[in-house]
Every structure is written in structure tokens, then in C-alpha cells.
Amino acid sequence: MLTSLPAGAAGYLSNSDRFHSDTVGDEYSARQEARAKQLKIQEFKRNMSLKRDEDRWNQAEQKQVEEDEYYQKLRENTTIGKKNVSNVAYDITTLQYMQSVEGEKQKYADDMVRYRSSLRSQQLIVKGDTRAKYNIISGDDRPQIIQPQPPAKPRG
């Protein structure tokens, strides 16, 4: 055999391999490999997109849970919700004191301010004027000074 090598040599090809003429089959298998590669790429992209979408939904759900917890804490903590509540115990539109202990305390504090004010004005009349029993300019009698009564303390 002059045209072929011995069976164990590096350049040896069997007759079935040397006379292979199935080029259509080779092209078909190359197309199948390319198609399998494309399908693998599409599957990878689909999985990545699915994972990204699931992560996004999980983040949205986590954000919703955190928001619900935040509002639940606001509902449970009564001091947080009172930021817009008036510091005085009366209605500023009607000027009526509220019917509560705080309203009575506020009314007492306001009455005490008025009481101390009237005491000051009485003291100014007594000490700031002459000691005469009549008005020295007009000669008329002075009005009798009436001592104001302190307001009653609220209950509770």
C-alpha cells in the first residue's frame, strides 16, 4: 500500500473517513450546533430577565411591607400623630374651652392671669395716686376699690 500509512501512524485515516462525502450532514450538524447555542443564549437571557423581575417584585413587596410597618408604628404611637394638635385647650375659632381636664386647667390659668392683672391695676391705683379720698383734679369722690376674688381651682 503505497498511498496509505500503517494503521498506527499519525497521518492514518481509515477508508470510511477518507471517502466521507456527507457534506450535507456536516452542514446540518453545524446548523444544529448554532441553533443549540442560540437556544442556550436565549435561555440564559430569559433566566436573567426572570431573576431581575423577581428581584424587582421582591424589592417592591419589601418596600410595601416596610411602609405598612411604618404606618402601623405611627398608629400605635399616639404622640407622633399629635404634631398638628393645638397646644391650648380651647377652640380658636369659637374661643370656647374644651370640655376636659385640660380645658379646665387652661381656663384656670387664663383666669389667674386676669386676676393678677386686676390686682396689679388696683395696686397702681392705690400706690400711684394721692392718698386723698377724692380726685384732686375734678374734686369728685373716688370710686370704692373692690378687691377681686381669686378664681376657683379646677378639679383634678
CSV table of C-alpha atoms in Angstrom, one decimal:
chain,number,residue,atom,x,y,z
A,1,MET,CA,0.0,0.0,0.0
A,2,LEU,CA,1.8,2.9,-1.3
A,3,THR,CA,-0.9,5.5,-0.8
A,4,SER,CA,-1.8,4.8,2.8
A,5,LEU,CA,0.0,4.7,6.1
A,6,PRO,CA,0.1,1.9,8.6
A,7,ALA,CA,-2.8,1.8,11.0
A,8,GLY,CA,-1.0,3.2,14.0
A,9,ALA,CA,0.7,6.2,12.2
A,10,ALA,CA,-0.1,9.8,12.9
A,11,GLY,CA,-1.5,10.6,9.4
A,12,TYR,CA,-3.6,7.4,9.1
A,13,LEU,CA,-7.2,7.7,8.0
A,14,SER,CA,-9.5,4.8,7.5
A,15,ASN,CA,-11.2,4.4,4.1
A,16,SER,CA,-14.6,5.4,5.6
A,17,ASP,CA,-13.1,8.6,6.9
A,18,ARG,CA,-11.1,9.3,3.8
A,19,PHE,CA,-14.0,8.9,1.5
A,20,HIS,CA,-16.5,10.7,3.6
A,21,SER,CA,-18.9,12.6,1.3
A,22,ASP,CA,-21.7,13.6,3.6
A,23,THR,CA,-21.2,17.3,3.5
A,24,VAL,CA,-24.9,18.0,3.8
A,25,GLY,CA,-24.9,16.1,7.1
A,26,ASP,CA,-21.9,18.2,8.3
A,27,GLU,CA,-23.7,21.4,7.4
A,28,TYR,CA,-26.8,20.1,9.2
A,29,SER,CA,-24.9,19.3,12.4
A,30,ALA,CA,-23.2,22.8,12.2
A,31,ARG,CA,-26.6,24.4,12.0
A,32,GLN,CA,-27.9,22.3,14.8
A,33,GLU,CA,-24.9,23.4,17.0
A,34,ALA,CA,-25.5,27.0,16.1
A,35,ARG,CA,-29.2,26.6,16.9
A,36,ALA,CA,-28.4,25.0,20.2
A,37,LYS,CA,-26.0,27.8,21.0
A,38,GLN,CA,-28.7,30.4,20.2
A,39,LEU,CA,-31.3,28.5,22.4
A,40,LYS,CA,-28.8,28.4,25.2
A,41,ILE,CA,-28.2,32.1,24.9
A,42,GLN,CA,-32.0,32.8,24.8
A,43,GLU,CA,-32.5,30.5,27.9
A,44,PHE,CA,-29.7,32.4,29.8
A,45,LYS,CA,-31.3,35.8,28.9
A,46,ARG,CA,-34.7,34.5,29.9
A,47,ASN,CA,-33.4,33.3,33.2
A,48,MET,CA,-31.6,36.6,33.9
A,49,SER,CA,-34.7,38.6,33.0
A,50,LEU,CA,-36.8,36.4,35.2
A,51,LYS,CA,-34.4,36.7,38.1
A,52,ARG,CA,-34.2,40.5,37.6
A,53,ASP,CA,-38.0,40.7,37.5
A,54,GLU,CA,-38.4,38.6,40.6
A,55,ASP,CA,-35.8,40.7,42.4
A,56,ARG,CA,-37.7,43.9,41.4
A,57,TRP,CA,-41.0,42.4,42.7
A,58,ASN,CA,-39.4,41.3,45.9
A,59,GLN,CA,-38.0,44.7,46.5
A,60,ALA,CA,-41.4,46.3,45.8
A,61,GLU,CA,-43.0,43.9,48.2
A,62,GLN,CA,-40.4,44.6,50.8
A,63,LYS,CA,-40.9,48.3,50.4
A,64,GLN,CA,-44.6,47.8,50.8
A,65,VAL,CA,-44.1,45.8,54.0
A,66,GLU,CA,-41.8,48.4,55.4
A,67,GLU,CA,-44.3,51.1,54.6
A,68,ASP,CA,-47.1,49.2,56.3
A,69,GLU,CA,-44.9,48.7,59.4
A,70,TYR,CA,-44.1,52.4,59.4
A,71,TYR,CA,-47.7,53.4,59.3
A,72,GLN,CA,-48.6,50.8,61.9
A,73,LYS,CA,-46.0,52.3,64.2
A,74,LEU,CA,-47.5,55.7,63.6
A,75,ARG,CA,-50.9,54.4,64.6
A,76,GLU,CA,-49.6,52.7,67.7
A,77,ASN,CA,-47.5,55.8,68.9
A,78,THR,CA,-50.0,58.4,69.8
A,79,THR,CA,-47.6,61.2,70.3
A,80,ILE,CA,-46.4,61.2,66.7
A,81,GLY,CA,-49.9,61.8,65.3
A,82,LYS,CA,-50.5,64.8,67.5
A,83,LYS,CA,-48.0,67.1,65.8
A,84,ASN,CA,-50.8,69.2,64.4
A,85,VAL,CA,-52.9,69.3,67.6
A,86,SER,CA,-53.2,72.7,69.3
A,87,ASN,CA,-51.2,73.3,72.4
A,88,VAL,CA,-54.1,75.2,74.0
A,89,ALA,CA,-57.2,73.5,75.3
A,90,TYR,CA,-59.7,75.8,73.6
A,91,ASP,CA,-61.1,76.1,70.1
A,92,ILE,CA,-59.5,79.1,68.4
A,93,THR,CA,-62.5,79.7,66.1
A,94,THR,CA,-65.2,79.7,68.8
A,95,LEU,CA,-63.0,80.7,71.7
A,96,GLN,CA,-64.7,78.1,73.9
A,97,TYR,CA,-62.7,76.0,76.3
A,98,MET,CA,-62.7,72.2,75.7
A,99,GLN,CA,-64.9,70.1,77.9
A,100,SER,CA,-61.9,68.2,79.5
A,101,VAL,CA,-59.5,68.4,82.4
A,102,GLU,CA,-57.0,70.2,80.1
A,103,GLY,CA,-59.7,72.7,79.2
A,104,GLU,CA,-60.4,73.4,82.9
A,105,LYS,CA,-56.7,73.9,83.6
A,106,GLN,CA,-56.4,76.2,80.7
A,107,LYS,CA,-59.4,78.3,81.9
A,108,TYR,CA,-57.9,78.4,85.4
A,109,ALA,CA,-54.6,79.6,84.1
A,110,ASP,CA,-56.3,82.3,82.0
A,111,ASP,CA,-58.4,83.4,84.9
A,112,MET,CA,-55.3,83.6,87.1
A,113,VAL,CA,-53.7,85.9,84.5
A,114,ARG,CA,-56.8,88.1,84.6
A,115,TYR,CA,-56.9,88.0,88.4
A,116,ARG,CA,-53.2,89.0,88.8
A,117,SER,CA,-53.8,91.8,86.2
A,118,SER,CA,-56.7,93.2,88.2
A,119,LEU,CA,-54.6,93.1,91.4
A,120,ARG,CA,-51.8,95.0,89.7
A,121,SER,CA,-54.2,97.6,88.4
A,122,GLN,CA,-55.6,98.0,91.9
A,123,GLN,CA,-52.1,98.4,93.4
A,124,LEU,CA,-51.3,101.0,90.8
A,125,ILE,CA,-54.4,103.0,91.7
A,126,VAL,CA,-53.6,102.8,95.4
A,127,LYS,CA,-49.9,103.4,95.3
A,128,GLY,CA,-49.6,105.6,92.2
A,129,ASP,CA,-52.2,108.2,93.1
A,130,THR,CA,-52.5,110.5,96.1
A,131,ARG,CA,-53.9,109.3,99.4
A,132,ALA,CA,-56.8,111.7,99.3
A,133,LYS,CA,-60.3,110.3,99.3
A,134,TYR,CA,-61.3,112.5,96.4
A,135,ASN,CA,-60.0,113.2,92.9
A,136,ILE,CA,-57.7,116.2,93.3
A,137,ILE,CA,-58.3,117.4,89.8
A,138,SER,CA,-62.0,117.2,89.5
A,139,GLY,CA,-63.0,117.1,93.2
A,140,ASP,CA,-65.3,114.2,92.7
A,141,ASP,CA,-65.3,111.3,95.1
A,142,ARG,CA,-63.2,108.3,94.2
A,143,PRO,CA,-64.9,105.1,93.4
A,144,GLN,CA,-64.6,102.4,96.1
A,145,ILE,CA,-61.8,99.9,95.3
A,146,ILE,CA,-63.2,96.4,95.1
A,147,GLN,CA,-60.8,93.7,95.8
A,148,PRO,CA,-61.1,90.9,93.1
A,149,GLN,CA,-61.7,87.4,94.1
A,150,PRO,CA,-59.2,84.7,93.0
A,151,PRO,CA,-60.6,82.0,90.6
A,152,ALA,CA,-61.5,78.6,92.0
A,153,LYS,CA,-59.0,75.8,91.3
A,154,PRO,CA,-60.2,73.2,88.8
A,155,ARG,CA,-60.9,69.7,89.9
A,156,GLY,CA,-58.3,67.0,89.1
